Amino acid sequence: MPRPLRTCLVCGELCDGARCPKHQRARERLRGSAAARGYDGRYRRLRKEAIDAHIARYGQVCPGYGVLPHTATRAELSVDHIIPLADGGRNDASNFQVICITCNKRKGRAHDVAVDRRVSIGTAPKPTPKKFLIG
């Protein structure tokens, strides 16, 4: 069964994904490769260490983003940048929080919508540092 059409996050045109083909191509050109964005071997090592430390301290619990804390499998836990790399954040343990993939995507979508809206009205995105901790 085909997915229902959605409106482009930038222009409001109906499309299959989150953005129309024109705005999706523009976004991909701006993003660059994963390594160019800072997700290299060093990041992967730090990510594993952060997840291991989180599990040792809290178990397999996601503190949630926009939802209450909940359990997640080890494979579902991911590292989120509190201040996104695109907004000047760093690949550093002090800028990491461990949340599940679903919460990470929820936070990313909220950030993308905010950035797309700011870009469309001509103001630059600003970092919004937030740390979600358990107990």
N, CA, C and O atoms as a Tinker XYZ file with bonds, in Angstrom:
   540  protein
     1  N      0.841000   -1.174000    0.000000    73     2
     2  CA     0.000000    0.000000    0.000000    64     1     3
     3  C      0.893000    1.246000    0.000000    63     2     4     5
     4  O      1.776000    1.359000    0.850000    81     3
     5  N      0.689000    2.161000   -0.913000    73     3     6
     6  CA     1.533000    3.354000   -0.974000    64     5     7
     7  C      1.310000    4.276000    0.216000    63     6     8     9
     8  O      0.211000    4.377000    0.762000    81     7
     9  N      2.393000    4.942000    0.595000    73     7    10
    10  CA     2.301000    5.904000    1.700000    64     9    11
    11  C      1.543000    7.135000    1.243000    63    10    12    13
    12  O      1.622000    7.513000    0.074000    81    11
    13  N      0.809000    7.764000    2.150000    73    11    14
    14  CA     0.112000    8.994000    1.767000    64    13    15
    15  C      1.116000   10.120000    1.517000    63    14    16    17
    16  O      2.206000   10.139000    2.090000    81    15
    17  N      0.732000   11.045000    0.663000    73    15    18
    18  CA     1.591000   12.193000    0.383000    64    17    19
    19  C      1.690000   13.087000    1.614000    63    18    20    21
    20  O      0.763000   13.168000    2.420000    81    19
    21  N      2.831000   13.754000    1.739000    73    19    22
    22  CA     3.064000   14.691000    2.839000    64    21    23
    23  C      3.407000   16.044000    2.240000    63    22    24    25
    24  O      3.670000   16.156000    1.043000    81    23
    25  N      3.400000   17.052000    3.068000    73    23    26
    26  CA     3.796000   18.366000    2.576000    64    25    27
    27  C      5.278000   18.573000    2.837000    63    26    28    29
    28  O      5.798000   18.170000    3.878000    81    27
    29  N      5.962000   19.209000    1.876000    73    27    30
    30  CA     7.382000   19.514000    2.007000    64    29    31
    31  C      7.574000   20.425000    3.211000    63    30    32    33
    32  O      6.815000   21.374000    3.412000    81    31
    33  N      8.600000   20.128000    4.013000    73    31    34
    34  CA     8.873000   20.929000    5.204000    64    33    35
    35  C      9.290000   22.356000    4.869000    63    34    36    37
    36  O      9.215000   23.239000    5.724000    81    35
    37  N      9.728000   22.590000    3.633000    73    35    38
    38  CA    10.216000   23.914000    3.257000    64    37    39
    39  C      9.142000   24.727000    2.534000    63    38    40    41
    40  O      8.827000   25.850000    2.929000    81    39
    41  N      8.580000   24.136000    1.458000    73    39    42
    42  CA     7.676000   24.930000    0.618000    64    41    43
    43  C      6.200000   24.540000    0.735000    63    42    44    45
    44  O      5.335000   25.284000    0.275000    81    43
    45  N      5.901000   23.398000    1.335000    73    43    46
    46  CA     4.510000   22.982000    1.495000    64    45    47
    47  C      3.949000   22.192000    0.329000    63    46    48    49
    48  O      2.783000   21.799000    0.363000    81    47
    49  N      4.756000   21.945000   -0.714000    73    47    50
    50  CA     4.308000   21.162000   -1.865000    64    49    51
    51  C      4.091000   19.708000   -1.450000    63    50    52    53
    52  O      4.820000   19.194000   -0.601000    81    51
    53  N      3.091000   19.034000   -2.043000    73    51    54
    54  CA     2.858000   17.625000   -1.744000    64    53    55
    55  C      3.969000   16.776000   -2.345000    63    54    56    57
    56  O      4.372000   16.985000   -3.489000    81    55
    57  N      4.470000   15.803000   -1.554000    73    55    58
    58  CA     5.565000   14.951000   -2.011000    64    57    59
    59  C      5.538000   13.632000   -1.244000    63    58    60    61
    60  O      4.764000   13.460000   -0.303000    81    59
    61  N      6.406000   12.694000   -1.667000    73    59    62
    62  CA     6.467000   11.374000   -1.030000    64    61    63
    63  C      7.210000   11.388000    0.297000    63    62    64    65
    64  O      6.880000   10.613000    1.195000    81    63
    65  N      8.205000   12.256000    0.438000    73    63    66
    66  CA     9.030000   12.277000    1.638000    64    65    67
    67  C      8.798000   13.524000    2.463000    63    66    68    69
    68  O      7.759000   14.176000    2.361000    81    67
    69  N      9.796000   13.844000    3.290000    73    67    70
    70  CA     9.694000   15.020000    4.150000    64    69    71
    71  C      9.900000   16.308000    3.361000    63    70    72    73
    72  O      9.430000   17.372000    3.764000    81    71
    73  N     10.613000   16.208000    2.219000    73    71    74
    74  CA    10.881000   17.379000    1.386000    64    73    75
    75  C     10.607000   17.031000   -0.064000    63    74    76    77
    76  O     10.738000   15.875000   -0.467000    81    75
    77  N     10.227000   18.030000   -0.848000    73    75    78
    78  CA    10.034000   17.823000   -2.280000    64    77    79
    79  C     11.400000   17.522000   -2.903000    63    78    80    81
    80  O     12.428000   17.827000   -2.298000    81    79
    81  N     11.429000   16.922000   -4.111000    73    79    82
    82  CA    12.720000   16.575000   -4.723000    64    81    83
    83  C     13.688000   17.748000   -4.811000    63    82    84    85
    84  O     14.885000   17.566000   -4.589000    81    83
    85  N     13.207000   18.940000   -5.128000    73    83    86
    86  CA    14.068000   20.113000   -5.244000    64    85    87
    87  C     14.753000   20.421000   -3.913000    63    86    88    89
    88  O     15.966000   20.626000   -3.878000    81    87
    89  N     13.996000   20.456000   -2.830000    73    87    90
    90  CA    14.562000   20.794000   -1.526000    64    89    91
    91  C     15.368000   19.631000   -0.935000    63    90    92    93
    92  O     16.301000   19.863000   -0.165000    81    91
    93  N     15.026000   18.398000   -1.280000    73    91    94
    94  CA    15.801000   17.249000   -0.810000    64    93    95
    95  C     17.200000   17.270000   -1.442000    63    94    96    97
    96  O     18.193000   17.034000   -0.754000    81    95
    97  N     17.282000   17.555000   -2.764000    73    95    98
    98  CA    18.590000   17.638000   -3.439000    64    97    99
    99  C     19.434000   18.755000   -2.837000    63    98   100   101
   100  O     20.631000   18.582000   -2.611000    81    99
   101  N     18.809000   19.895000   -2.579000    73    99   102
   102  CA    19.544000   21.021000   -1.991000    64   101   103
   103  C     20.069000   20.650000   -0.609000    63   102   104   105
   104  O     21.200000   20.996000   -0.266000    81   103
   105  N     19.268000   19.953000    0.185000    73   103   106
   106  CA    19.680000   19.553000    1.530000    64   105   107
   107  C     20.847000   18.569000    1.462000    63   106   108   109
   108  O     21.798000   18.686000    2.235000    81   107
   109  N     20.784000   17.600000    0.544000    73   107   110
   110  CA    21.861000   16.614000    0.422000    64   109   111
   111  C     23.170000   17.262000   -0.039000    63   110   112   113
   112  O     24.243000   16.870000    0.418000    81   111
   113  N     23.092000   18.246000   -0.939000    73   111   114
   114  CA    24.309000   18.954000   -1.371000    64   113   115
   115  C     24.948000   19.688000   -0.204000    63   114   116   117
   116  O     26.171000   19.698000   -0.068000    81   115
   117  N     24.132000   20.299000    0.632000    73   115   118
   118  CA    24.656000   21.038000    1.778000    64   117   119
   119  C     25.234000   20.116000    2.847000    63   118   120   121
   120  O     26.210000   20.469000    3.509000    81   119
   121  N     24.645000   18.946000    3.016000    73   119   122
   122  CA    25.078000   18.034000    4.082000    64   121   123
   123  C     26.460000   17.460000    3.845000    63   122   124   125
   124  O     27.265000   17.429000    4.776000    81   123
   125  N     26.770000   17.007000    2.649000    73   123   126
   126  CA    28.056000   16.367000    2.388000    64   125   127
   127  C     28.089000   14.939000    2.922000    63   126   128   129
   128  O     27.073000   14.434000    3.400000    81   127
   129  N     29.242000   14.289000    2.847000    73   127   130
   130  CA    29.377000   12.892000    3.281000    64   129   131
   131  C     29.406000   12.798000    4.806000    63   130   132   133
   132  O     29.602000   13.797000    5.497000    81   131
   133  N     29.211000   11.591000    5.315000    73   131   134
   134  CA    29.220000   11.377000    6.766000    64   133   135
   135  C     30.580000   11.748000    7.361000    63   134   136   137
   136  O     30.641000   12.407000    8.399000    81   135
   137  N     31.660000   11.333000    6.716000    73   135   138
   138  CA    32.995000   11.649000    7.233000    64   137   139
   139  C     33.246000   13.159000    7.203000    63   138   140   141
   140  O     33.855000   13.707000    8.122000    81   139
   141  N     32.780000   13.825000    6.152000    73   139   142
   142  CA    32.964000   15.273000    6.061000    64   141   143
   143  C     32.170000   16.000000    7.148000    63   142   144   145
   144  O     32.551000   17.090000    7.574000    81   143
   145  N     31.061000   15.394000    7.597000    73   143   146
   146  CA    30.239000   16.003000    8.651000    64   145   147
   147  C     30.755000   15.682000   10.049000    63   146   148   149
   148  O     30.218000   16.202000   11.027000    81   147
   149  N     31.793000   14.832000   10.173000    73   147   150
   150  CA    32.379000   14.560000   11.478000    64   149   151
   151  C     32.106000   13.177000   12.037000    63   150   152   153
   152  O     32.479000   12.891000   13.175000    81   151
   153  N     31.463000   12.311000   11.262000    73   151   154
   154  CA    31.147000   10.967000   11.732000    64   153   155
   155  C     32.197000    9.981000   11.214000    63   154   156   157
   156  O     31.904000    9.119000   10.386000    81   155
   157  N     33.416000   10.124000   11.717000    73   155   158
   158  CA    34.544000    9.328000   11.275000    64   157   159
   159  C     34.847000    8.219000   12.289000    63   158   160   161
   160  O     34.030000    7.940000   13.166000    81   159
   161  N     36.016000    7.592000   12.169000    73   159   162
   162  CA    36.404000    6.508000   13.066000    64   161   163
   163  C     36.496000    6.945000   14.524000    63   162   164   165
   164  O     36.102000    6.199000   15.420000    81   163
   165  N     37.005000    8.130000   14.763000    73   163   166
   166  CA    37.103000    8.652000   16.135000    64   165   167
   167  C     35.717000    8.788000   16.745000    63   166   168   169
   168  O     35.511000    8.430000   17.905000    81   167
   169  N     34.755000    9.309000   15.966000    73   167   170
   170  CA    33.383000    9.446000   16.449000    64   169   171
   171  C     32.796000    8.071000   16.786000    63   170   172   173
   172  O     32.155000    7.912000   17.825000    81   171
   173  N     33.009000    7.083000   15.919000    73   171   174
   174  CA    32.449000    5.749000   16.170000    64   173   175
   175  C     33.006000    5.144000   17.464000    63   174   176   177
   176  O     32.277000    4.477000   18.199000    81   175
   177  N     34.303000    5.374000   17.746000    73   175   178
   178  CA    34.900000    4.879000   18.986000    64   177   179
   179  C     34.285000    5.588000   20.200000    63   178   180   181
   180  O     33.916000    4.944000   21.181000    81   179
   181  N     34.181000    6.921000   20.123000    73   179   182
   182  CA    33.583000    7.690000   21.229000    64   181   183
   183  C     32.122000    7.316000   21.442000    63   182   184   185
   184  O     31.649000    7.256000   22.577000    81   183
   185  N     31.408000    7.065000   20.347000    73   183   186
   186  CA    29.997000    6.665000   20.433000    64   185   187
   187  C     29.864000    5.356000   21.204000    63   186   188   189
   188  O     29.012000    5.238000   22.085000    81   187
   189  N     30.703000    4.369000   20.876000    73   187   190
   190  CA    30.652000    3.077000   21.572000    64   189   191
   191  C     30.965000    3.248000   23.054000    63   190   192   193
   192  O     30.290000    2.660000   23.899000    81   191
   193  N     31.977000    4.044000   23.378000    73   191   194
   194  CA    32.334000    4.286000   24.783000    64   193   195
   195  C     31.185000    4.969000   25.533000    63   194   196   197
   196  O     30.912000    4.620000   26.681000    81   195
   197  N     30.516000    5.927000   24.907000    73   195   198
   198  CA    29.404000    6.634000   25.556000    64   197   199
   199  C     28.232000    5.693000   25.816000    63   198   200   201
   200  O     27.619000    5.748000   26.883000    81   199
   201  N     27.917000    4.833000   24.853000    73   199   202
   202  CA    26.811000    3.883000   25.033000    64   201   203
   203  C     27.157000    2.873000   26.114000    63   202   204   205
   204  O     26.309000    2.554000   26.947000    81   203
   205  N     28.391000    2.358000   26.121000    73   203   206
   206  CA    28.828000    1.420000   27.155000    64   205   207
   207  C     28.721000    2.051000   28.549000    63   206   208   209
   208  O     28.246000    1.408000   29.486000    81   207
   209  N     29.162000    3.304000   28.687000    73   207   210
   210  CA    29.105000    3.994000   29.975000    64   209   211
   211  C     27.651000    4.228000   30.406000    63   210   212   213
   212  O     27.328000    4.105000   31.587000    81   211
   213  N     26.785000    4.561000   29.462000    73   211   214
   214  CA    25.361000    4.788000   29.763000    64   213   215
   215  C     24.722000    3.498000   30.271000    63   214   216   217
   216  O     24.002000    3.510000   31.270000    81   215
   217  N     24.986000    2.389000   29.587000    73   215   218
   218  CA    24.404000    1.103000   29.999000    64   217   219
   219  C     24.936000    0.690000   31.360000    63   218   220   221
   220  O     24.184000    0.170000   32.184000    81   219
   221  N     26.219000    0.911000   31.611000    73   219   222
   222  CA    26.796000    0.562000   32.907000    64   221   223
   223  C     26.133000    1.356000   34.036000    63   222   224   225
   224  O     25.961000    0.839000   35.140000    81   223
   225  N     25.766000    2.598000   33.764000    73   223   226
   226  CA    25.193000    3.450000   34.815000    64   225   227
   227  C     23.672000    3.328000   34.929000    63   226   228   229
   228  O     23.140000    3.240000   36.036000    81   227
   229  N     22.967000    3.323000   33.782000    73   227   230
   230  CA    21.498000    3.372000   33.795000    64   229   231
   231  C     20.821000    2.110000   33.284000    63   230   232   233
   232  O     19.606000    1.970000   33.418000    81   231
   233  N     21.579000    1.190000   32.701000    73   231   234
   234  CA    20.963000    0.042000   32.052000    64   233   235
   235  C     20.488000    0.463000   30.663000    63   234   236   237
   236  O     20.915000    1.490000   30.136000    81   235
   237  N     19.626000   -0.319000   30.096000    73   235   238
   238  CA    19.154000   -0.057000   28.737000    64   237   239
   239  C     17.911000    0.820000   28.778000    63   238   240   241
   240  O     16.830000    0.402000   28.364000    81   239
   241  N     18.074000    2.033000   29.279000    73   239   242
   242  CA    16.970000    2.980000   29.412000    64   241   243
   243  C     17.266000    4.210000   28.565000    63   242   244   245
   244  O     18.359000    4.773000   28.619000    81   243
   245  N     16.274000    4.613000   27.784000    73   243   246
   246  CA    16.365000    5.858000   27.032000    64   245   247
   247  C     15.668000    6.924000   27.866000    63   246   248   249
   248  O     14.523000    6.728000   28.275000    81   247
   249  N     16.336000    8.057000   28.131000    73   247   250
   250  CA    15.689000    9.101000   28.930000    64   249   251
   251  C     14.531000    9.770000   28.206000    63   250   252   253
   252  O     13.754000   10.502000   28.818000    81   251
   253  N     14.412000    9.523000   26.913000    73   251   254
   254  CA    13.306000   10.056000   26.130000    64   253   255
   255  C     13.568000   11.459000   25.622000    63   254   256   257
   256  O     14.328000   12.224000   26.216000    81   255
   257  N     12.932000   11.777000   24.527000    73   255   258
   258  CA    12.931000   13.134000   23.991000    64   257   259
   259  C     11.487000   13.397000   23.575000    63   258   260   261
   260  O     11.017000   12.867000   22.568000    81   259
   261  N     10.806000   14.196000   24.337000    73   259   262
   262  CA     9.393000   14.457000   24.075000    64   261   263
   263  C      8.491000   13.338000   24.560000    63   262   264   265
   264  O      7.276000   13.402000   24.370000    81   263
   265  N      9.055000   12.321000   25.179000    73   263   266
   266  CA     8.306000   11.207000   25.751000    64   265   267
   267  C      8.961000   10.820000   27.076000    63   266   268   269
   268  O     10.072000   11.257000   27.377000    81   267
   269  N      8.279000   10.013000   27.849000    73   267   270
   270  CA     8.822000    9.558000   29.125000    64   269   271
   271  C      9.972000    8.571000   28.908000    63   270   272   273
   272  O     10.066000    7.962000   27.842000    81   271
   273  N     10.848000    8.404000   29.908000    73   271   274
   274  CA    11.905000    7.395000   29.792000    64   273   275
   275  C     11.312000    6.018000   29.517000    63   274   276   277
   276  O     10.226000    5.691000   29.997000    81   275
   277  N     12.036000    5.217000   28.741000    73   275   278
   278  CA    11.557000    3.890000   28.363000    64   277   279
   279  C     12.750000    2.974000   28.102000    63   278   280   281
   280  O     13.874000    3.438000   27.916000    81   279
   281  N     12.492000    1.683000   28.092000    73   279   282
   282  CA    13.575000    0.729000   27.841000    64   281   283
   283  C     13.842000    0.644000   26.341000    63   282   284   285
   284  O     12.959000    0.882000   25.517000    81   283
   285  N     15.071000    0.303000   26.016000    73   283   286
   286  CA    15.478000    0.140000   24.627000    64   285   287
   287  C     16.553000   -0.934000   24.574000    63   286   288   289
   288  O     17.305000   -1.111000   25.533000    81   287
   289  N     16.628000   -1.639000   23.476000    73   287   290
   290  CA    17.684000   -2.634000   23.335000    64   289   291
   291  C     19.007000   -1.907000   23.098000    63   290   292   293
   292  O     19.027000   -0.729000   22.739000    81   291
   293  N     20.100000   -2.620000   23.303000    73   291   294
   294  CA    21.415000   -2.015000   23.077000    64   293   295
   295  C     21.525000   -1.514000   21.640000    63   294   296   297
   296  O     22.090000   -0.450000   21.389000    81   295
   297  N     20.986000   -2.281000   20.706000    73   295   298
   298  CA    21.056000   -1.886000   19.296000    64   297   299
   299  C     20.250000   -0.618000   19.021000    63   298   300   301
   300  O     20.564000    0.123000   18.090000    81   299
   301  N     19.223000   -0.363000   19.817000    73   299   302
   302  CA    18.386000    0.820000   19.610000    64   301   303
   303  C     18.992000    2.080000   20.221000    63   302   304   305
   304  O     18.620000    3.187000   19.830000    81   303
   305  N     19.914000    1.938000   21.168000    73   303   306
   306  CA    20.518000    3.117000   21.789000    64   305   307
   307  C     21.502000    3.774000   20.826000    63   306   308   309
   308  O     22.267000    3.094000   20.142000    81   307
   309  N     21.474000    5.083000   20.782000    73   307   310
   310  CA    22.369000    5.830000   19.900000    64   309   311
   311  C     22.886000    7.059000   20.635000    63   310   312   313
   312  O     22.367000    7.440000   21.684000    81   311
   313  N     23.900000    7.659000   20.073000    73   311   314
   314  CA    24.458000    8.877000   20.642000    64   313   315
   315  C     23.887000   10.061000   19.886000    63   314   316   317
   316  O     23.890000   10.091000   18.656000    81   315
   317  N     23.398000   11.031000   20.635000    73   315   318
   318  CA    22.873000   12.257000   20.054000    64   317   319
   319  C     23.782000   13.404000   20.462000    63   318   320   321
   320  O     24.252000   13.460000   21.598000    81   319
   321  N     24.024000   14.307000   19.541000    73   319   322
   322  CA    24.788000   15.512000   19.864000    64   321   323
   323  C     23.830000   16.517000   20.489000    63   322   324   325
   324  O     22.841000   16.894000   19.861000    81   323
   325  N     24.103000   16.952000   21.699000    73   323   326
   326  CA    23.256000   17.933000   22.376000    64   325   327
   327  C     23.189000   19.200000   21.527000    63   326   328   329
   328  O     22.104000   19.705000   21.240000    81   327
   329  N     24.343000   19.705000   21.129000    73   327   330
   330  CA    24.410000   20.788000   20.149000    64   329   331
   331  C     24.843000   20.123000   18.843000    63   330   332   333
   332  O     25.970000   19.633000   18.758000    81   331
   333  N     23.985000   20.091000   17.827000    73   331   334
   334  CA    24.319000   19.396000   16.580000    64   333   335
   335  C     25.627000   19.897000   15.972000    63   334   336   337
   336  O     25.979000   21.070000   16.094000    81   335
   337  N     26.338000   18.982000   15.315000    73   335   338
   338  CA    27.582000   19.358000   14.652000    64   337   339
   339  C     27.339000   20.496000   13.663000    63   338   340   341
   340  O     28.175000   21.389000   13.521000    81   339
   341  N     26.200000   20.463000   12.983000    73   339   342
   342  CA    25.876000   21.491000   11.997000    64   341   343
   343  C     25.723000   22.870000   12.632000    63   342   344   345
   344  O     25.857000   23.885000   11.949000    81   343
   345  N     25.446000   22.912000   13.931000    73   343   346
   346  CA    25.275000   24.183000   14.631000    64   345   347
   347  C     26.503000   24.553000   15.455000    63   346   348   349
   348  O     26.433000   25.432000   16.313000    81   347
   349  N     27.627000   23.886000   15.199000    73   347   350
   350  CA    28.859000   24.226000   15.899000    64   349   351
   351  C     29.182000   23.325000   17.075000    63   350   352   353
   352  O     30.144000   23.583000   17.798000    81   351
   353  N     28.391000   22.259000   17.285000    73   351   354
   354  CA    28.685000   21.303000   18.349000    64   353   355
   355  C     29.940000   20.513000   18.030000    63   354   356   357
   356  O     30.445000   20.552000   16.908000    81   355
   357  N     30.446000   19.785000   19.040000    73   355   358
   358  CA    31.688000   19.051000   18.870000    64   357   359
   359  C     31.482000   17.564000   19.088000    63   358   360   361
   360  O     30.541000   17.144000   19.762000    81   359
   361  N     32.382000   16.768000   18.506000    73   359   362
   362  CA    32.420000   15.332000   18.759000    64   361   363
   363  C     33.201000   15.110000   20.037000    63   362   364   365
   364  O     34.376000   14.745000   20.007000    81   363
   365  N     32.546000   15.332000   21.146000    73   363   366
   366  CA    33.169000   15.269000   22.449000    64   365   367
   367  C     32.159000   14.661000   23.413000    63   366   368   369
   368  O     30.959000   14.910000   23.291000    81   367
   369  N     32.629000   13.872000   24.364000    73   367   370
   370  CA    31.718000   13.212000   25.308000    64   369   371
   371  C     30.825000   14.208000   26.048000    63   370   372   373
   372  O     29.702000   13.868000   26.420000    81   371
   373  N     31.308000   15.427000   26.265000    73   371   374
   374  CA    30.489000   16.422000   26.967000    64   373   375
   375  C     29.327000   16.919000   26.102000    63   374   376   377
   376  O     28.406000   17.555000   26.615000    81   375
   377  N     29.362000   16.637000   24.803000    73   375   378
   378  CA    28.285000   17.045000   23.901000    64   377   379
   379  C     27.425000   15.856000   23.484000    63   378   380   381
   380  O     26.612000   15.977000   22.568000    81   379
   381  N     27.592000   14.709000   24.140000    73   379   382
   382  CA    26.833000   13.501000   23.811000    64   381   383
   383  C     25.750000   13.248000   24.849000    63   382   384   385
   384  O     25.922000   13.518000   26.038000    81   383
   385  N     24.628000   12.721000   24.365000    73   383   386
   386  CA    23.630000   12.134000   25.251000    64   385   387
   387  C     23.187000   10.840000   24.577000    63   386   388   389
   388  O     23.085000   10.773000   23.352000    81   387
   389  N     22.930000    9.827000   25.373000    73   387   390
   390  CA    22.511000    8.548000   24.821000    64   389   391
   391  C     20.993000    8.486000   24.889000    63   390   392   393
   392  O     20.395000    8.555000   25.963000    81   391
   393  N     20.385000    8.352000   23.712000    73   391   394
   394  CA    18.935000    8.181000   23.597000    64   393   395
   395  C     18.693000    7.120000   22.532000    63   394   396   397
   396  O     19.610000    6.767000   21.790000    81   395
   397  N     17.474000    6.613000   22.449000    73   395   398
   398  CA    17.176000    5.585000   21.453000    64   397   399
   399  C     17.075000    6.218000   20.065000    63   398   400   401
   400  O     16.945000    7.435000   19.935000    81   399
   401  N     17.135000    5.393000   19.050000    73   399   402
   402  CA    17.105000    5.868000   17.668000    64   401   403
   403  C     15.818000    6.645000   17.388000    63   402   404   405
   404  O     15.847000    7.675000   16.713000    81   403
   405  N     14.694000    6.154000   17.905000    73   403   406
   406  CA    13.411000    6.833000   17.666000    64   405   407
   407  C     13.415000    8.235000   18.252000    63   406   408   409
   408  O     12.979000    9.179000   17.593000    81   407
   409  N     13.900000    8.387000   19.474000    73   407   410
   410  CA    13.973000    9.720000   20.096000    64   409   411
   411  C     14.978000   10.606000   19.364000    63   410   412   413
   412  O     14.757000   11.808000   19.218000    81   411
   413  N     16.094000   10.007000   18.899000    73   411   414
   414  CA    17.095000   10.765000   18.159000    64   413   415
   415  C     16.490000   11.305000   16.863000    63   414   416   417
   416  O     16.726000   12.457000   16.499000    81   415
   417  N     15.712000   10.475000   16.169000    73   415   418
   418  CA    15.053000   10.930000   14.943000    64   417   419
   419  C     14.015000   12.009000   15.254000    63   418   420   421
   420  O     13.877000   12.974000   14.502000    81   419
   421  N     13.291000   11.848000   16.354000    73   419   422
   422  CA    12.300000   12.853000   16.753000    64   421   423
   423  C     12.981000   14.193000   16.996000    63   422   424   425
   424  O     12.485000   15.231000   16.557000    81   423
   425  N     14.117000   14.178000   17.693000    73   423   426
   426  CA    14.853000   15.408000   17.961000    64   425   427
   427  C     15.407000   15.987000   16.656000    63   426   428   429
   428  O     15.367000   17.200000   16.447000    81   427
   429  N     15.922000   15.124000   15.784000    73   427   430
   430  CA    16.450000   15.585000   14.500000    64   429   431
   431  C     15.388000   16.224000   13.631000    63   430   432   433
   432  O     15.627000   17.253000   12.999000    81   431
   433  N     14.201000   15.608000   13.599000    73   431   434
   434  CA    13.108000   16.188000   12.808000    64   433   435
   435  C     12.713000   17.546000   13.362000    63   434   436   437
   436  O     12.476000   18.480000   12.596000    81   435
   437  N     12.639000   17.669000   14.682000    73   435   438
   438  CA    12.280000   18.953000   15.290000    64   437   439
   439  C     13.327000   20.004000   14.942000    63   438   440   441
   440  O     12.987000   21.151000   14.651000    81   439
   441  N     14.595000   19.617000   14.971000    73   439   442
   442  CA    15.679000   20.539000   14.630000    64   441   443
   443  C     15.611000   20.913000   13.145000    63   442   444   445
   444  O     15.749000   22.086000   12.797000    81   443
   445  N     15.399000   19.916000   12.262000    73   443   446
   446  CA    15.337000   20.186000   10.825000    64   445   447
   447  C     14.202000   21.140000   10.476000    63   446   448   449
   448  O     14.376000   22.046000    9.661000    81   447
   449  N     13.055000   20.941000   11.085000    73   447   450
   450  CA    11.913000   21.819000   10.817000    64   449   451
   451  C     12.242000   23.239000   11.251000    63   450   452   453
   452  O     11.944000   24.196000   10.537000    81   451
   453  N     12.853000   23.376000   12.417000    73   451   454
   454  CA    13.217000   24.709000   12.910000    64   453   455
   455  C     14.231000   25.373000   11.985000    63   454   456   457
   456  O     14.115000   26.561000   11.683000    81   455
   457  N     15.231000   24.605000   11.533000    73   455   458
   458  CA    16.249000   25.163000   10.631000    64   457   459
   459  C     15.628000   25.535000    9.301000    63   458   460   461
   460  O     15.889000   26.620000    8.782000    81   459
   461  N     14.795000   24.643000    8.727000    73   459   462
   462  CA    14.160000   24.935000    7.442000    64   461   463
   463  C     13.318000   26.203000    7.527000    63   462   464   465
   464  O     13.319000   27.010000    6.598000    81   463
   465  N     12.606000   26.382000    8.624000    73   463   466
   466  CA    11.775000   27.579000    8.778000    64   465   467
   467  C     12.636000   28.825000    8.902000    63   466   468   469
   468  O     12.313000   29.861000    8.322000    81   467
   469  N     13.737000   28.735000    9.657000    73   467   470
   470  CA    14.621000   29.895000    9.809000    64   469   471
   471  C     15.283000   30.255000    8.487000    63   470   472   473
   472  O     15.416000   31.432000    8.152000    81   471
   473  N     15.698000   29.234000    7.735000    73   471   474
   474  CA    16.344000   29.488000    6.445000    64   473   475
   475  C     15.343000   30.130000    5.492000    63   474   476   477
   476  O     15.699000   31.042000    4.746000    81   475
   477  N     14.092000   29.663000    5.507000    73   475   478
   478  CA    13.109000   30.202000    4.570000    64   477   479
   479  C     12.766000   31.662000    4.876000    63   478   480   481
   480  O     12.339000   32.390000    3.980000    81   479
   481  N     12.947000   32.105000    6.132000    73   479   482
   482  CA    12.672000   33.511000    6.441000    64   481   483
   483  C     13.963000   34.322000    6.546000    63   482   484   485
   484  O     13.923000   35.518000    6.833000    81   483
   485  N     15.122000   33.666000    6.312000    73   483   486
   486  CA    16.379000   34.386000    6.210000    64   485   487
   487  C     17.148000   34.621000    7.495000    63   486   488   489
   488  O     18.027000   35.482000    7.524000    81   487
   489  N     16.850000   33.890000    8.560000    73   487   490
   490  CA    17.633000   34.033000    9.783000    64   489   491
   491  C     18.449000   32.770000    9.997000    63   490   492   493
   492  O     17.985000   31.670000    9.695000    81   491
   493  N     19.638000   32.916000   10.506000    73   491   494
   494  CA    20.545000   31.782000   10.703000    64   493   495
   495  C     20.113000   30.956000   11.910000    63   494   496   497
   496  O     19.624000   31.514000   12.892000    81   495
   497  N     20.286000   29.617000   11.851000    73   495   498
   498  CA    19.962000   28.780000   13.001000    64   497   499
   499  C     20.913000   29.031000   14.159000    63   498   500   501
   500  O     22.096000   29.303000   13.953000    81   499
   501  N     20.397000   28.939000   15.372000    73   499   502
   502  CA    21.215000   29.129000   16.566000    64   501   503
   503  C     21.205000   27.844000   17.380000    63   502   504   505
   504  O     20.173000   27.177000   17.458000    81   503
   505  N     22.339000   27.482000   17.993000    73   503   506
   506  CA    22.362000   26.266000   18.801000    64   505   507
   507  C     21.474000   26.410000   20.031000    63   506   508   509
   508  O     21.380000   27.478000   20.634000    81   507
   509  N     20.829000   25.306000   20.381000    73   507   510
   510  CA    19.994000   25.291000   21.569000    64   509   511
   511  C     20.440000   24.136000   22.453000    63   510   512   513
   512  O     19.907000   23.032000   22.339000    81   511
   513  N     21.416000   24.373000   23.336000    73   511   514
   514  CA    21.914000   23.271000   24.153000    64   513   515
   515  C     20.878000   22.834000   25.178000    63   514   516   517
   516  O     20.387000   23.633000   25.975000    81   515
   517  N     20.558000   21.537000   25.136000    73   515   518
   518  CA    19.648000   20.965000   26.108000    64   517   519
   519  C     20.211000   19.614000   26.497000    63   518   520   521
   520  O     20.659000   18.859000   25.634000    81   519
   521  N     20.198000   19.305000   27.740000    73   519   522
   522  CA    20.698000   18.029000   28.197000    64   521   523
   523  C     19.568000   17.300000   28.904000    63   522   524   525
   524  O     18.949000   17.844000   29.818000    81   523
   525  N     19.304000   16.097000   28.491000    73   523   526
   526  CA    18.234000   15.299000   29.081000    64   525   527
   527  C     18.894000   14.210000   29.916000    63   526   528   529
   528  O     19.525000   13.303000   29.374000    81   527
   529  N     18.752000   14.298000   31.206000    73   527   530
   530  CA    19.401000   13.362000   32.121000    64   529   531
   531  C     18.365000   12.563000   32.866000    63   530   532   533
   532  O     17.226000   12.993000   33.046000    81   531
   533  N     18.780000   11.403000   33.293000    73   531   534
   534  CA    17.930000   10.568000   34.140000    64   533   535
   535  C     18.382000   10.772000   35.575000    63   534   536   537
   536  O     19.576000   10.739000   35.874000    81   535
   537  N     17.414000   10.983000   36.461000    73   535   538
   538  CA    17.647000   11.086000   37.892000    64   537   539
   539  C     18.835000   11.822000   38.239000    63   538   540
   540  O     19.140000   11.979000   39.422000    81   539
